[in-house]
Amino acid sequence: MDINRLGKSLNARGDWINFRHPPYSIRRVLERTSLMAVGLGYGLLLFFNLQLPAEQRRQAQREDLGDAKAILRKSKDLILRADSVSKSENSIDPLLLKRLLSDFSSFHLLISMHPKGFEAGFVIPDVRGNINLGKVLASYGLRKYQGDAKYGPVLIDIDSAYYSIIKDDIELHGNTWNIYLVQDVSRQIRQQNILTIILILAALLASMVTLFLTRTGIRRGLEPLQRFGGVIESVSSGSLDDHRCDPKYEPLELKPLAGSFNALLDHLAESWNRQRKFANALSHELRTPITLIIGYTSRVLRRSGNLSEDQRHQLTIIDDETRRLGRLITDLLDIAREESDTLVMTSEPFSAFETLEQVLLLNQGDHETRLKIESSSYGFDQIWALGDHDRVVQCLSNLIENAFKYSPEDKRVELSCISTHEYVRLQVRDHGPGVPEADKELIFEQFQRGSNTAQQPGSGVGLALVRSLVKRMGGRVWVENAADGGAIFVIELQRCQPP
């Protein structure tokens, strides 16, 4: 099983899942949730701090009004006077009622009454206080309650002073009276505002401390996951036997996951070793018969004087396809060795131009007139690069084979060399259709081919091997589209001084 292919498969599934659910950070989700929880908690605290005193104040006013009404009912006979006009020969004496109301009123509390429907008959107690009943009743805040028999408690603001008023009615000796209780609550409101500001500041400070502690706890809690993710990222096909998680050092929540991960690595390592041995054995077993077929075919072609043109053509096809199969087996074997870290490579200085000339001689064959070294590359015999000379020749040969495959028969494939102060770039240019922008990375993946290669034979192995080998040499490879058509494959290696 190829670990890279497995990873791509998992990434593809992850991309499909992310299409439905955008990617997110667990740490950020926990931090946002903590922030929302802290904000909601302190918000509710402030809300109840504002509502509870106000409700207590309203309830106290209702109780005070209820007490006043109870006293008036008990004392209703004490406020009567003789009245010959009244049917009951008695009526309520305003002076006695005022005295009774004065006993109940105070500097910050005022109780007043008037007969229902006769506001001109207001009975206001003689109390020295800071409550102007007329100003309160005429305030803008009570306009919507005009004509209501009962209302309140209602909080109104007059010149930065706060008053709470409640209106009710009471039956006294067969007559209905409207009774008003007005209380100056400015001091309570100011104290509540100060307390609210203090609570807001305390909530902000507590929120900051809580968030700091929460973020610290979340970060420490996610450290095992991050460490576990680092172990997963470091796994490759060549290190399956080296990476394991010790469950005894993991949190309780991760112990089952660590155990499953170790079991998965054991299974992958065993499977990978089996497949690697199979690939090595198969490649070695196929090399011998393919070498024999190539040798016999070449011998027959050299002695093909008594063969017809059609027979020689068929033998040529057999020779070409057998050689291509041999190169494919070699590439597959090298890929297996590279992924298992058993590929032997050297890093020595080599002449860039001499390497191009060697590659030219090795790959001309039937394409002697088509494969050329650009004239601008001559004179670069003193340019040296650092790498494995034989592997560079192999990489350039793969690129040349690829270029012949996509270039028209009447177009040349050109080799060139460019150098900078730090790097040497070996280039292979064809005159084919070029490489679409979306395929420039894809074609260097194993068993992947470009979108415009359906009509050409290929396995998707050659370019993948080139990238693996160049990467092992500390270089990089990429493809560019030429301005006048075709593709330019570039191998970039570190430049060095001649030995």
Short mmCIF file of C-alpha atoms in Angstrom, two decimals, residues 82-282:
data_model
loop_
_atom_site.label_atom_id
_atom_site.label_comp_id
_atom_site.label_asym_id
_atom_site.label_seq_id
_atom_site.Cartn_x
_atom_site.Cartn_y
_atom_site.Cartn_z
CA ALA A 82 -71.30 66.48 60.29
CA ASP A 83 -72.83 67.54 56.97
CA SER A 84 -76.50 68.42 56.68
CA VAL A 85 -76.33 68.33 52.92
CA SER A 86 -75.15 64.75 52.74
CA LYS A 87 -77.72 61.99 52.78
CA SER A 88 -75.83 60.24 55.55
CA GLU A 89 -75.54 63.56 57.41
CA ASN A 90 -71.72 62.92 57.48
CA SER A 91 -68.96 63.53 54.96
CA ILE A 92 -65.21 63.18 54.83
CA ASP A 93 -63.41 66.15 56.35
CA PRO A 94 -60.51 67.18 54.01
CA LEU A 95 -58.55 68.59 56.95
CA LEU A 96 -58.80 65.36 58.91
CA LEU A 97 -57.94 63.35 55.77
CA LYS A 98 -54.94 65.64 55.13
CA ARG A 99 -53.73 65.08 58.69
CA LEU A 100 -54.07 61.32 58.29
CA LEU A 101 -52.20 61.38 54.99
CA SER A 102 -49.49 63.53 56.54
CA ASP A 103 -48.89 60.91 59.18
CA PHE A 104 -48.18 58.37 56.46
CA SER A 105 -46.14 60.64 54.15
CA SER A 106 -42.49 61.62 54.55
CA PHE A 107 -39.74 63.66 52.89
CA HIS A 108 -39.38 61.15 50.03
CA LEU A 109 -42.92 59.73 50.04
CA LEU A 110 -46.20 61.50 49.31
CA ILE A 111 -49.73 60.08 49.42
CA SER A 112 -52.55 62.23 48.09
CA MET A 113 -56.21 61.68 47.19
CA HIS A 114 -59.14 63.24 45.39
CA PRO A 115 -62.70 62.13 44.75
CA LYS A 116 -62.95 60.16 41.57
CA GLY A 117 -63.64 62.44 38.65
CA PHE A 118 -63.05 65.60 40.73
CA GLU A 119 -59.36 66.36 40.49
CA ALA A 120 -59.91 69.85 41.80
CA GLY A 121 -60.61 68.29 45.19
CA PHE A 122 -57.03 67.06 45.69
CA VAL A 123 -56.13 66.44 49.29
CA ILE A 124 -52.35 66.93 49.62
CA PRO A 125 -50.72 66.36 53.03
CA ASP A 126 -48.68 69.08 54.72
CA VAL A 127 -45.25 67.49 54.49
CA ARG A 128 -41.96 69.20 53.79
CA GLY A 129 -40.44 67.24 50.99
CA ASN A 130 -38.95 67.55 47.54
CA ILE A 131 -41.95 66.10 45.69
CA ASN A 132 -43.99 68.48 43.55
CA LEU A 133 -47.15 66.48 42.91
CA GLY A 134 -48.48 68.80 40.23
CA LYS A 135 -45.22 68.66 38.32
CA VAL A 136 -45.14 64.90 38.58
CA LEU A 137 -48.72 64.46 37.39
CA ALA A 138 -48.15 66.83 34.48
CA SER A 139 -44.96 65.12 33.34
CA TYR A 140 -44.62 63.73 29.84
CA GLY A 141 -44.18 60.18 31.16
CA LEU A 142 -47.75 60.08 32.55
CA ARG A 143 -49.57 61.43 29.50
CA LYS A 144 -50.37 58.01 28.10
CA TYR A 145 -51.97 57.06 31.45
CA GLN A 146 -54.37 60.03 31.51
CA GLY A 147 -57.88 58.82 32.19
CA ASP A 148 -56.80 55.43 33.54
CA ALA A 149 -58.39 54.48 36.86
CA LYS A 150 -55.28 52.59 37.92
CA TYR A 151 -51.68 52.46 36.79
CA GLY A 152 -48.21 52.00 38.05
CA PRO A 153 -45.81 51.87 39.50
CA VAL A 154 -44.44 54.14 36.73
CA LEU A 155 -40.88 55.52 36.80
CA ILE A 156 -40.54 59.04 35.41
CA ASP A 157 -37.57 61.38 35.01
CA ILE A 158 -38.00 65.08 35.81
CA ASP A 159 -34.93 67.32 35.67
CA SER A 160 -32.56 64.41 36.41
CA ALA A 161 -34.70 63.38 39.39
CA TYR A 162 -36.52 60.07 39.39
CA TYR A 163 -40.00 59.53 40.77
CA SER A 164 -42.10 56.41 40.99
CA ILE A 165 -45.88 56.90 41.03
CA ILE A 166 -48.73 54.45 41.49
CA LYS A 167 -52.47 55.20 41.21
CA ASP A 168 -55.34 53.19 42.67
CA ASP A 169 -58.87 53.73 44.01
CA ILE A 170 -60.54 53.16 47.38
CA GLU A 171 -64.14 53.14 48.62
CA LEU A 172 -64.79 55.40 51.65
CA HIS A 173 -68.32 55.83 52.91
CA GLY A 174 -69.90 54.99 49.59
CA ASN A 175 -67.65 57.28 47.57
CA THR A 176 -64.76 56.30 45.30
CA TRP A 177 -61.50 58.15 45.77
CA ASN A 178 -58.38 58.07 43.63
CA ILE A 179 -55.27 57.61 45.72
CA TYR A 180 -51.74 58.42 44.53
CA LEU A 181 -48.46 57.28 46.03
CA VAL A 182 -45.43 59.22 44.75
CA GLN A 183 -41.93 58.32 45.91
CA ASP A 184 -38.64 60.06 45.18
CA VAL A 185 -36.30 57.19 44.13
CA SER A 186 -33.43 59.33 42.82
CA ARG A 187 -31.05 58.11 45.51
CA GLN A 188 -31.87 54.45 44.83
CA ILE A 189 -31.50 54.95 41.07
CA ARG A 190 -28.12 56.65 41.47
CA GLN A 191 -26.92 53.92 43.80
CA GLN A 192 -28.14 51.30 41.35
CA ASN A 193 -26.35 53.03 38.46
CA ILE A 194 -23.11 53.17 40.43
CA LEU A 195 -23.49 49.52 41.37
CA THR A 196 -24.17 48.66 37.73
CA ILE A 197 -21.01 50.44 36.58
CA ILE A 198 -18.99 48.64 39.25
CA LEU A 199 -20.51 45.32 38.20
CA ILE A 200 -19.76 46.02 34.52
CA LEU A 201 -16.12 46.82 35.30
CA ALA A 202 -15.88 43.78 37.54
CA ALA A 203 -17.51 41.63 34.84
CA LEU A 204 -15.04 42.90 32.23
CA LEU A 205 -12.09 42.21 34.49
CA ALA A 206 -13.44 38.83 35.47
CA SER A 207 -14.15 38.03 31.81
CA MET A 208 -10.57 38.84 30.84
CA VAL A 209 -9.20 36.70 33.66
CA THR A 210 -11.64 33.90 32.81
CA LEU A 211 -10.78 34.02 29.11
CA PHE A 212 -7.06 33.99 29.86
CA LEU A 213 -7.42 30.99 32.13
CA THR A 214 -9.79 29.30 29.67
CA ARG A 215 -7.45 29.84 26.71
CA THR A 216 -4.54 28.54 28.74
CA GLY A 217 -6.54 25.48 29.76
CA ILE A 218 -7.75 24.88 26.20
CA ARG A 219 -4.24 25.23 24.81
CA ARG A 220 -2.83 22.80 27.36
CA GLY A 221 -5.74 20.45 26.78
CA LEU A 222 -5.15 20.41 23.02
CA GLU A 223 -1.38 19.90 23.27
CA PRO A 224 -1.76 16.08 23.19
CA LEU A 225 -3.84 16.40 20.01
CA GLN A 226 -1.24 18.66 18.41
CA ARG A 227 1.52 16.28 19.43
CA PHE A 228 -0.50 13.39 18.02
CA GLY A 229 -1.01 15.34 14.78
CA GLY A 230 2.73 15.92 14.55
CA VAL A 231 3.35 12.20 14.82
CA ILE A 232 0.83 11.55 12.05
CA GLU A 233 2.40 14.18 9.78
CA SER A 234 5.85 12.70 10.24
CA VAL A 235 4.76 9.25 9.10
CA SER A 236 6.01 8.22 5.67
CA SER A 237 6.42 4.96 3.85
CA GLY A 238 10.03 4.76 4.95
CA SER A 239 9.34 5.44 8.62
CA LEU A 240 6.39 3.18 9.38
CA ASP A 241 8.45 1.20 11.89
CA ASP A 242 9.76 4.27 13.72
CA HIS A 243 6.66 6.22 14.71
CA ARG A 244 4.48 5.00 17.53
CA CYS A 245 2.42 6.66 20.25
CA ASP A 246 2.85 5.44 23.82
CA PRO A 247 -0.70 5.21 25.23
CA LYS A 248 0.51 5.50 28.83
CA TYR A 249 1.64 9.08 28.16
CA GLU A 250 -1.62 10.08 26.45
CA PRO A 251 -4.78 11.46 28.12
CA LEU A 252 -7.61 9.05 28.82
CA GLU A 253 -9.57 10.38 25.83
CA LEU A 254 -6.68 9.67 23.43
CA LYS A 255 -5.60 6.26 24.71
CA PRO A 256 -8.03 4.32 22.44
CA LEU A 257 -7.05 6.50 19.46
CA ALA A 258 -3.33 6.01 20.15
CA GLY A 259 -3.80 2.25 20.35
CA SER A 260 -5.77 2.18 17.09
CA PHE A 261 -3.16 4.38 15.40
CA ASN A 262 -0.33 2.05 16.46
CA ALA A 263 -2.28 -0.95 15.21
CA LEU A 264 -2.87 0.81 11.88
CA LEU A 265 0.85 1.59 11.52
CA ASP A 266 1.73 -2.03 12.29
CA HIS A 267 -0.68 -3.20 9.62
CA LEU A 268 0.61 -0.64 7.09
CA ALA A 269 4.25 -1.48 7.84
CA GLU A 270 3.61 -5.17 7.35
CA SER A 271 1.64 -4.58 4.16
CA TRP A 272 4.22 -2.12 2.83
CA ASN A 273 7.11 -4.53 3.48
CA ARG A 274 5.26 -7.31 1.68
CA GLN A 275 4.52 -5.14 -1.32
CA ARG A 276 8.04 -3.74 -1.41
CA LYS A 277 9.49 -7.25 -1.45
CA PHE A 278 6.99 -8.24 -4.12
CA ALA A 279 7.88 -5.21 -6.29
CA ASN A 280 11.61 -5.86 -5.93
CA ALA A 281 11.23 -9.55 -6.71
CA LEU A 282 8.92 -8.88 -9.66
#
